[in-house]
Coordinates of C-alpha atoms in Angstrom, one line a residue:
Chain A
M218 CA 22.0 152.9 65.7
G219 CA 20.7 154.8 68.8
K220 CA 17.3 157.0 68.3
I221 CA 16.4 158.3 65.9
V222 CA 13.8 160.5 67.3
S223 CA 13.6 162.5 70.2
A224 CA 9.7 162.9 72.3
T225 CA 8.8 164.4 75.0
Y226 CA 6.2 162.8 76.5
D227 CA 3.9 163.5 80.6
E228 CA 3.9 161.0 83.2
N229 CA 0.5 159.5 81.6
M230 CA 1.8 158.6 78.6
N231 CA 0.9 161.7 76.8
Y232 CA 2.8 163.4 73.8
I233 CA 3.6 166.5 74.4
K234 CA 4.6 169.5 71.8
D235 CA 6.0 172.6 71.7
G236 CA 5.6 172.9 75.6
R237 CA 1.8 171.3 75.3
I238 CA -0.2 168.3 74.8
V239 CA -0.8 167.6 71.1
P240 CA -5.1 166.8 70.9
P241 CA -5.2 162.9 69.0
V242 CA -5.5 162.5 65.7
I243 CA -7.4 158.6 66.2
T244 CA -8.9 157.5 69.6
V245 CA -10.0 154.3 69.9
K246 CA -12.2 153.8 73.0
H247 CA -13.8 150.2 74.7
L248 CA -12.5 148.8 71.7
V249 CA -14.0 144.9 71.6
K250 CA -13.1 142.8 68.2
N251 CA -14.6 139.3 68.0
F252 CA -14.9 136.9 65.1
G253 CA -18.2 134.8 65.9
S254 CA -17.0 133.4 69.4
H255 CA -13.6 134.4 69.4
E256 CA -13.1 137.3 71.6
V257 CA -9.4 139.0 69.7
L258 CA -9.8 143.0 71.1
R259 CA -11.1 143.1 74.9
D260 CA -11.7 146.6 76.2
L261 CA -8.7 148.2 74.2
S262 CA -8.2 152.3 74.6
F263 CA -5.6 154.0 73.2
M264 CA -4.7 158.0 70.8
V265 CA -2.2 158.7 68.3
R266 CA -1.4 162.3 68.6
P267 CA -0.1 163.9 65.4
G268 CA 3.6 163.3 65.3
E269 CA 3.4 160.2 66.8
V270 CA 5.6 157.3 65.4
V271 CA 3.3 153.8 67.9
C272 CA 5.2 150.8 67.1
V273 CA 2.9 147.8 67.9
I274 CA 4.8 144.3 69.2
G275 CA 3.2 141.9 70.7
S276 CA 3.0 137.8 69.7
S277 CA 1.0 136.4 67.6
G278 CA -2.6 136.1 67.5
S279 CA -2.3 138.6 69.8
G280 CA -5.1 140.8 68.1
K281 CA -2.1 143.8 66.8
S282 CA -3.4 143.5 62.8
T283 CA -6.8 142.9 64.0
L284 CA -6.3 146.4 65.8
L285 CA -5.0 148.4 62.8
R286 CA -7.3 147.1 60.6
C287 CA -10.4 148.0 63.1
I288 CA -8.8 151.1 63.2
N289 CA -9.7 152.6 59.5
L290 CA -12.3 149.9 59.7
L291 CA -11.2 147.0 57.4
E292 CA -12.9 145.0 60.0
T293 CA -16.2 146.4 62.1
P294 CA -15.4 146.6 65.7
T295 CA -18.3 144.6 67.6
K296 CA -17.5 147.2 70.1
G297 CA -16.1 151.0 71.2
L298 CA -15.8 153.7 69.5
I299 CA -13.4 155.1 67.3
K300 CA -12.8 158.7 66.6
Y301 CA -10.4 160.6 64.1
K302 CA -9.9 164.6 65.9
D303 CA -13.8 165.0 66.7
E304 CA -14.9 163.0 64.3
T305 CA -16.4 159.7 65.9
K306 CA -16.1 157.1 62.6
F307 CA -17.4 153.7 64.6
S308 CA -19.7 153.5 67.7
D309 CA -21.8 150.6 68.4
E310 CA -24.3 153.3 70.4
A311 CA -24.7 154.6 68.0
G312 CA -25.8 151.3 66.0
G313 CA -23.3 150.8 64.3
S314 CA -20.3 151.5 60.7
S315 CA -23.5 153.7 59.1
W316 CA -20.5 156.8 58.6
P317 CA -19.0 156.7 55.0
V318 CA -15.2 155.2 55.5
N319 CA -14.2 155.6 52.3
K320 CA -13.6 159.9 52.3
Y321 CA -11.6 158.4 56.3
R322 CA -9.4 156.5 54.2
T323 CA -8.0 158.7 52.6
K324 CA -6.4 160.3 56.1
V325 CA -5.8 156.7 57.4
G326 CA -3.1 155.4 55.4
M327 CA -2.1 151.1 55.3
V328 CA 0.7 149.1 54.2
F329 CA 0.1 145.8 54.2
Q330 CA 1.8 143.1 54.8
S331 CA 1.2 141.2 50.9
F332 CA 1.7 144.8 49.3
N333 CA -1.5 144.5 48.0
L334 CA -0.4 146.8 44.8
F335 CA -2.9 146.6 42.1
N336 CA -1.3 143.7 39.1
N337 CA -3.0 145.1 36.5
M338 CA -1.2 148.9 36.6
T339 CA 2.3 149.9 36.6
V340 CA 3.9 151.5 39.9
L341 CA 3.0 154.6 38.0
Q342 CA -0.8 154.0 37.2
N343 CA -0.9 152.3 41.2
C344 CA 0.2 155.5 43.0
M345 CA -2.0 157.9 40.6
V346 CA -5.3 155.9 41.1
G347 CA -5.9 157.0 44.2
T348 CA -5.0 161.1 43.1
R349 CA -6.5 161.2 40.4
K350 CA -9.9 159.4 41.3
V351 CA -10.3 159.5 44.8
L352 CA -9.5 163.0 45.2
K353 CA -10.7 163.9 42.2
K354 CA -6.6 166.0 41.1
D355 CA -6.1 166.5 37.5
K356 CA -3.0 164.4 35.9
K357 CA -0.6 166.5 36.3
T358 CA -0.8 167.3 40.1
S359 CA -1.3 163.0 39.9
Y360 CA 2.2 163.2 38.2
D361 CA 3.9 165.4 40.3
L362 CA 2.9 163.2 43.8
A363 CA 3.3 160.2 42.7
M364 CA 7.3 161.1 41.7
K365 CA 8.0 162.6 44.2
Y366 CA 7.0 159.9 46.7
L367 CA 8.8 157.4 44.7
T368 CA 11.2 158.7 44.5
K369 CA 11.7 159.0 47.9
V370 CA 11.2 155.6 48.2
G371 CA 13.8 155.4 45.9
M372 CA 11.6 153.4 42.9
A373 CA 11.3 156.5 40.5
P374 CA 13.2 154.4 37.8
Y375 CA 10.5 151.7 37.6
I376 CA 7.7 153.6 37.4
N377 CA 6.8 151.6 34.1
A378 CA 7.0 147.7 36.0
K379 CA 4.5 146.2 36.9
P380 CA 4.2 144.3 40.1
A381 CA 5.2 141.2 39.1
Q382 CA 8.8 142.2 37.7
L383 CA 9.5 143.7 41.2
S384 CA 10.9 141.8 44.3
G385 CA 8.8 141.7 47.4
G386 CA 11.3 145.3 49.5
Q387 CA 10.9 147.7 45.6
K388 CA 7.1 146.3 46.0
Q389 CA 6.5 147.4 49.4
R390 CA 8.9 150.8 48.9
V391 CA 6.2 151.7 46.4
A392 CA 3.2 150.9 48.6
I393 CA 4.6 152.7 50.9
A394 CA 4.6 155.5 48.1
R395 CA 1.2 154.2 46.7
A396 CA -0.4 155.5 50.6
L397 CA 1.4 158.7 50.5
T398 CA 0.6 160.0 47.5
M399 CA -2.9 160.6 49.0
E400 CA -0.7 162.5 52.1
P401 CA -2.8 160.7 55.0
E402 CA -2.3 162.0 58.3
V403 CA -1.5 159.4 59.6
L404 CA 0.0 155.9 58.1
L405 CA -0.6 152.8 59.2
F406 CA 1.6 149.2 58.5
D407 CA 0.8 146.0 58.9
E408 CA 3.7 143.7 59.4
P409 CA 5.5 145.6 56.6
T410 CA 8.5 143.4 56.6
S411 CA 7.1 140.2 57.6
A412 CA 6.5 139.1 54.2
L413 CA 9.4 140.0 52.3
D414 CA 13.3 138.0 52.5
P415 CA 15.7 139.0 55.5
E416 CA 18.0 140.7 52.8
M417 CA 15.4 142.8 51.5
V418 CA 13.7 143.7 54.9
G419 CA 15.8 147.0 55.3
E420 CA 15.5 148.6 52.6
V421 CA 12.0 148.7 54.0
L422 CA 12.7 150.0 57.2
H423 CA 14.9 152.1 56.1
V424 CA 12.4 154.5 54.5
M425 CA 10.5 154.1 57.5
E426 CA 12.6 155.5 59.6
E427 CA 13.2 158.6 56.9
L428 CA 9.5 159.0 57.4
A429 CA 9.6 159.3 61.0
Q430 CA 12.3 161.8 61.1
E431 CA 10.5 163.7 58.2
G432 CA 7.4 163.8 61.5
L433 CA 5.3 161.6 59.6
T434 CA 2.2 159.9 62.2
M435 CA 2.6 155.9 62.3
V436 CA 1.3 153.3 63.2
I437 CA 3.1 149.8 62.9
V438 CA 2.8 146.9 63.5
T439 CA 5.8 145.3 63.6
H440 CA 8.0 142.1 64.6
E441 CA 11.1 144.4 64.3
M442 CA 12.2 144.4 68.2
A443 CA 15.3 146.9 66.9
F444 CA 13.2 148.9 64.7
A445 CA 11.1 149.3 67.4
R446 CA 13.1 150.2 70.3
D447 CA 15.5 153.2 67.7
V448 CA 12.3 154.4 66.4
S449 CA 8.6 154.2 67.7
T450 CA 8.1 157.2 70.0
R451 CA 6.1 155.0 72.1
T452 CA 6.2 151.2 72.0
I453 CA 2.2 149.4 72.7
F454 CA 2.8 145.8 73.6
M455 CA -0.3 143.4 73.3
D456 CA -1.1 140.6 75.3
G457 CA -4.5 138.6 73.9
G458 CA -6.1 142.0 72.7
L459 CA -5.2 143.9 75.5
I460 CA -2.1 146.7 75.8
A461 CA -0.2 145.3 78.5
E462 CA 2.5 147.6 78.5
D463 CA 2.7 151.5 76.5
D464 CA 5.9 152.9 77.4
I465 CA 7.9 155.3 75.7
P466 CA 10.9 152.6 73.9
E467 CA 13.5 153.4 76.2
R468 CA 11.6 152.4 79.5
L469 CA 10.0 149.4 77.3
F470 CA 13.0 147.7 76.0
T471 CA 15.1 148.0 79.6
Q472 CA 13.0 147.8 82.1
P473 CA 9.5 146.6 81.0
K474 CA 6.9 146.6 84.0
N475 CA 4.1 143.5 82.8
P476 CA 6.0 140.5 83.9
R477 CA 4.8 139.0 80.0
T478 CA 6.2 141.9 78.4
R479 CA 8.7 140.6 80.3
E480 CA 8.9 137.5 79.5
F481 CA 8.3 138.8 75.1
L482 CA 11.1 140.4 74.8
S483 CA 13.8 137.9 76.7
R484 CA 13.3 136.4 73.8
F485 CA 14.8 139.0 71.5
L486 CA 17.2 139.6 74.5
N487 CA 18.6 135.7 74.3
S488 CA 18.5 135.8 70.3
G489 CA 20.8 138.7 70.4
Q490 CA 18.6 141.0 67.8
I491 CA 18.2 144.0 70.1
Q492 CA 21.3 144.2 71.2
A493 CA 22.8 143.1 67.4
A494 CA 20.9 146.1 66.5
G495 CA 21.9 148.5 68.2
Chain B
M275 CA -24.6 104.3 -3.8
Q276 CA -22.9 108.1 -5.0
Q277 CA -19.5 107.9 -6.0
V278 CA -16.7 111.1 -3.4
S279 CA -15.5 113.8 -6.4
L280 CA -13.3 115.9 -5.7
T281 CA -13.6 118.1 -8.6
W282 CA -18.2 118.1 -7.2
V283 CA -16.4 120.1 -4.1
G284 CA -13.9 121.8 -6.7
R285 CA -17.2 123.0 -8.7
I286 CA -19.7 123.6 -5.4
F287 CA -16.5 126.2 -4.3
S288 CA -17.2 128.0 -7.4
D289 CA -20.8 127.7 -8.3
Y290 CA -22.0 128.8 -5.1
A291 CA -19.1 131.2 -4.0
G292 CA -21.1 133.8 -4.2
Q293 CA -23.7 132.0 -1.5
I294 CA -20.7 130.8 0.7
L295 CA -19.4 134.4 0.6
Q296 CA -22.8 135.9 1.8
G297 CA -23.0 132.7 4.2
T298 CA -19.3 133.3 5.8
W299 CA -20.5 136.7 6.6
V300 CA -23.9 135.9 8.4
T301 CA -21.9 133.9 10.8
L302 CA -18.7 135.8 10.9
Y303 CA -21.0 139.2 11.5
A304 CA -23.5 137.4 13.6
T305 CA -21.1 135.5 15.9
L306 CA -18.6 138.7 16.6
I307 CA -21.7 141.1 17.0
G308 CA -23.3 138.0 19.2
T309 CA -20.6 137.0 21.7
I310 CA -19.2 140.8 22.1
L311 CA -22.9 141.6 22.8
G312 CA -22.6 138.4 24.9
I313 CA -19.3 138.9 26.6
L314 CA -21.0 142.0 28.0
L315 CA -24.5 140.4 29.2
G316 CA -22.4 138.1 31.1
F317 CA -19.8 140.8 32.8
L318 CA -23.2 142.6 33.7
I319 CA -24.9 139.2 35.8
G320 CA -21.8 138.8 37.1
I321 CA -21.4 142.0 38.9
I322 CA -24.7 141.6 39.7
K323 CA -24.1 138.6 41.3
S324 CA -21.1 139.0 42.8
T325 CA -22.2 142.3 44.4
P326 CA -22.6 142.0 48.2
I327 CA -25.4 143.0 50.0
S328 CA -23.7 145.2 53.3
K329 CA -26.0 145.1 55.8
D330 CA -26.0 149.1 56.5
D331 CA -27.4 148.8 52.4
N332 CA -31.4 151.5 52.4
I333 CA -33.9 148.8 52.2
L334 CA -34.7 149.5 48.6
K335 CA -31.3 148.8 47.6
K336 CA -30.9 145.4 49.7
A337 CA -34.5 144.6 47.7
G338 CA -33.4 145.9 44.5
L339 CA -30.3 143.7 44.1
R340 CA -32.4 140.6 46.0
I341 CA -34.4 140.9 42.6
A342 CA -32.2 141.6 40.1
K343 CA -29.7 138.7 41.6
A344 CA -32.9 135.9 41.6
V345 CA -33.6 136.8 38.2
C346 CA -29.9 136.8 37.2
S347 CA -30.1 132.9 38.4
I348 CA -33.2 132.2 36.5
Y349 CA -32.1 133.7 33.0
V350 CA -28.3 131.6 33.8
E351 CA -30.2 128.4 34.5
V352 CA -33.1 128.8 32.2
F353 CA -30.5 129.8 29.4
R354 CA -27.8 126.7 30.4
D355 CA -29.7 123.9 30.5
T356 CA -31.7 123.8 26.9
P357 CA -30.3 123.3 24.2
M358 CA -29.1 126.2 21.6
M359 CA -31.4 125.3 19.1
V360 CA -34.2 124.6 20.9
Q361 CA -33.5 128.3 22.4
A362 CA -33.7 129.7 19.1
M363 CA -36.7 127.5 18.1
V364 CA -38.7 129.6 20.7
I365 CA -37.7 132.8 21.3
Y366 CA -38.1 133.1 16.6
W367 CA -41.3 131.7 16.9
G368 CA -41.8 134.0 20.3
I369 CA -40.5 137.3 19.1
R370 CA -43.1 136.4 15.4
G371 CA -46.2 135.9 17.6
F372 CA -46.3 139.5 18.3
A373 CA -43.3 141.4 16.4
N374 CA -42.0 141.5 13.2
I375 CA -38.2 140.6 13.1
S376 CA -35.8 138.7 10.4
S377 CA -33.9 135.6 11.4
I378 CA -30.5 137.3 11.2
E379 CA -31.4 139.3 13.8
G380 CA -33.0 137.0 15.7
G381 CA -29.7 134.4 14.9
I382 CA -27.9 137.3 17.4
L383 CA -30.2 137.3 19.9
V384 CA -30.0 133.7 20.7
I385 CA -26.2 133.7 20.6
V386 CA -26.6 137.0 23.3
L387 CA -28.0 135.3 25.1
N388 CA -26.5 132.1 25.6
T389 CA -23.4 133.4 25.6
G390 CA -24.8 136.0 28.0
A391 CA -25.5 132.4 30.6
Y392 CA -22.6 131.0 30.0
M393 CA -20.2 134.2 30.6
A394 CA -21.6 135.7 33.7
E395 CA -21.1 132.8 35.6
T396 CA -17.7 132.7 33.6
V397 CA -17.3 136.2 35.1
R398 CA -18.8 135.2 38.6
G399 CA -15.4 133.0 39.3
G400 CA -12.9 135.3 37.0
I401 CA -14.5 137.7 40.2
Q402 CA -13.9 135.9 42.8
S403 CA -10.5 134.1 41.4
V404 CA -8.6 137.9 41.6
D405 CA -7.0 138.7 45.4
P406 CA -8.7 140.1 48.8
G407 CA -5.9 141.4 48.9
Q408 CA -6.3 143.4 45.3
R409 CA -9.8 145.1 47.3
E410 CA -7.9 145.5 50.7
G411 CA -5.7 147.6 49.0
A412 CA -8.6 149.7 47.0
A413 CA -10.6 150.2 50.2
A414 CA -7.2 151.4 51.9
L415 CA -7.2 154.2 49.2
G416 CA -10.9 155.5 50.2
M417 CA -12.6 153.8 47.0
G418 CA -15.6 152.6 47.0
H419 CA -17.4 148.9 44.8
L420 CA -17.9 151.1 42.1
M421 CA -14.5 152.2 41.8
T422 CA -12.3 149.3 43.0
M423 CA -14.7 146.9 40.4
F424 CA -13.7 149.7 37.3
N425 CA -10.5 149.6 38.0
V426 CA -8.9 147.3 39.7
V427 CA -10.8 143.6 40.2
L428 CA -12.6 143.8 36.6
P429 CA -9.2 144.1 34.2
Q430 CA -7.7 141.3 36.7
T431 CA -11.0 139.5 35.4
F432 CA -11.1 140.0 32.2
M433 CA -7.5 138.5 32.1
N434 CA -8.3 135.4 33.8
I435 CA -11.2 134.4 31.9
L436 CA -9.6 135.9 28.3
P437 CA -8.7 132.2 27.4
E438 CA -12.4 131.2 28.2
V439 CA -13.5 134.4 25.8
G440 CA -11.4 132.8 23.5
N441 CA -13.5 130.1 23.3
M442 CA -16.4 131.6 23.1
F443 CA -15.6 133.1 20.3
L444 CA -14.6 129.6 17.7
T445 CA -17.8 127.7 20.0
N446 CA -20.1 130.3 18.3
L447 CA -18.5 131.1 15.5
K448 CA -19.1 127.0 15.0
M449 CA -22.6 127.1 17.1
T450 CA -23.9 130.0 14.9
S451 CA -25.0 127.0 11.9
V452 CA -27.6 125.7 14.0
L453 CA -29.8 129.1 13.1
N454 CA -30.4 127.4 10.2
V455 CA -32.8 125.4 12.0
I456 CA -34.9 129.8 11.9
N457 CA -33.6 129.9 8.0
T458 CA -30.7 132.6 9.2
A459 CA -28.6 132.3 5.6
E460 CA -25.4 131.1 7.5
L461 CA -23.0 129.4 6.0
Y462 CA -24.4 125.8 7.3
F463 CA -28.0 126.8 5.5
V464 CA -25.5 127.2 2.0
A465 CA -24.6 124.1 2.7
K466 CA -28.5 123.3 2.9
T467 CA -29.2 124.8 -0.3
A468 CA -26.3 123.9 -2.5
S469 CA -26.8 119.6 -1.4
S470 CA -30.5 119.7 -2.0
T471 CA -29.9 121.1 -5.3
T472 CA -27.0 119.1 -6.7
Y473 CA -27.5 116.3 -4.0
R474 CA -23.7 116.7 -3.7
Y475 CA -23.8 115.6 0.2
F476 CA -20.3 115.0 1.7
E477 CA -18.8 117.9 -0.8
S478 CA -21.8 120.3 0.1
Y479 CA -20.8 120.2 3.5
L480 CA -16.4 118.8 3.0
V481 CA -17.0 123.1 1.5
I482 CA -18.3 125.0 4.1
A483 CA -16.7 122.4 7.3
I484 CA -13.2 124.3 5.5
V485 CA -14.7 127.8 5.9
Y486 CA -15.2 126.5 9.0
F487 CA -11.5 125.6 10.1
V488 CA -9.6 128.3 8.1
L489 CA -12.3 130.1 10.5
C490 CA -11.9 129.4 13.4
F491 CA -8.1 128.7 13.3
V492 CA -7.3 132.4 12.1
F493 CA -9.7 133.6 15.1
A494 CA -8.0 131.3 17.3
R495 CA -4.2 133.3 15.8
L496 CA -6.1 136.2 15.9
I497 CA -6.9 135.4 20.1
D498 CA -4.4 134.1 21.0
L499 CA -2.3 137.6 19.9
L500 CA -4.6 139.6 21.8
E501 CA -3.7 137.3 24.5
K502 CA 0.3 138.7 24.1
K503 CA -1.0 142.2 23.9
L504 CA -2.7 142.5 26.7
Q505 CA -0.1 141.0 29.3
G506 CA 1.6 143.4 28.1
K507 CA 5.8 143.4 27.8
A508 CA 7.8 140.8 29.4
D509 CA 10.6 143.2 30.3
Y510 CA 10.2 147.2 31.5
E511 CA 12.8 149.8 31.3
L512 CA 14.0 151.8 33.6
T513 CA 13.4 155.0 33.4
A514 CA 16.5 157.2 34.7
E515 CA 20.1 155.8 36.2
P516 CA 18.8 154.2 39.1
A517 CA 19.6 156.3 42.2
E518 CA 23.4 155.2 43.9
T519 CA 21.9 153.9 47.1
G520 CA 24.0 150.4 47.1
E521 CA 22.1 147.1 48.1
E522 CA 18.7 148.8 47.8
E523 CA 19.3 149.4 43.5
R524 CA 18.4 146.3 41.7
T525 CA 18.0 145.9 37.9
D526 CA 17.2 142.2 37.4
G527 CA 13.2 141.4 36.9

């Protein structure tokens, strides 16, 4: 498998589309997050531009998931600035999280490691509740959207099943469909395959790969190195709550500049995960 | 010494048939109305007690929530820490001091308030036992606190506490007997009347014991049925042929 999404970047890692820099959809500036006295994110800045597929890699405890959860404000940052397009969604200077977050979250979807499908609803109800109740779309439109995305992830035949009756891979595909029904501008994935049996990882990664090809903007926290290398347009390596390296995967995976990146990747190179999938 | 007589059991059944039926009806009526309203009250209090106070809320909302929570806590403590029979006397005669209520109305009110206090704690526990991931999933779709509660958390809470709801119905069915202290003409009251006329204590109370048992037994089976119905089908049907994508599709479940 080779690169599946081609992308152009300038020398400052700005995503170039049709010959110009695209304005960012998410801007994170000087983000700090403390849990008590424990500093998880330390002064972290980056942007996500429409069309980018950003994979965030790094060892456990490096702050990857916290970063993702701060972006859609499931965690309230301690300091810093988060912008969606031109709208400020969090700024410590203005006194913290006083912006209404619910509308923002419809624009920035999230797929969780533990799926978080609603246990009291069927697959179809899971995929209609957001559009019906939050976006206030009518029943027909909601149903059509649900079926469109359930078909895309190959789960349309299962609309009457309850989450408890599905396998992990099936649950995650429904969770992706549910997030897509909101037609978000950006979709965040928090280790979407980490809770799955190895044999089910492929079906979920396959769906995400298709979404990448269709140009969906995604930020993916993952431990699947081959996936990050082949699908991302840009890979961020996080270490100790900081962005240690931010580069196109072609360079980051073959000639990492940071010694920490090299050390981290060497374990995967040695384990053969990258070659085996390449 | 009085001989135990099964003929007397039959006689009380036939002589007091009308009153027994009437008493059964009052018992059922008070139990159903009292428990259903009590459960609703319990949900209301459980919801109030588990509403988070966010630092972003305005001062009015914060103060209102704190006061509501305090009132709920006091109510729950008072009703859990006093006997229902005493509550019945205090509430009924207390209200009679300034308003005219019938003993059945007073009886239902006591059941509602007593059930509400117990259910409040059950509901709160039930809300806490719902996986926090469910709330995160809802938050990520842009759902607010109340929308999440009504669409996601409370339906699951209800399923979690359904066995306890069943218990509450059975307990109340039997606890209505204490309402005889305020002269509610329920089953126990009927036995009291019958025994004071016939002096057949064992037989009178055996009659209502049988009625209570039958009522509770039927009720318990109905609750079992409800539980099964609410749990839904153990199986599901595929709506069309699964797409031909090989290993992706599993049909077990």
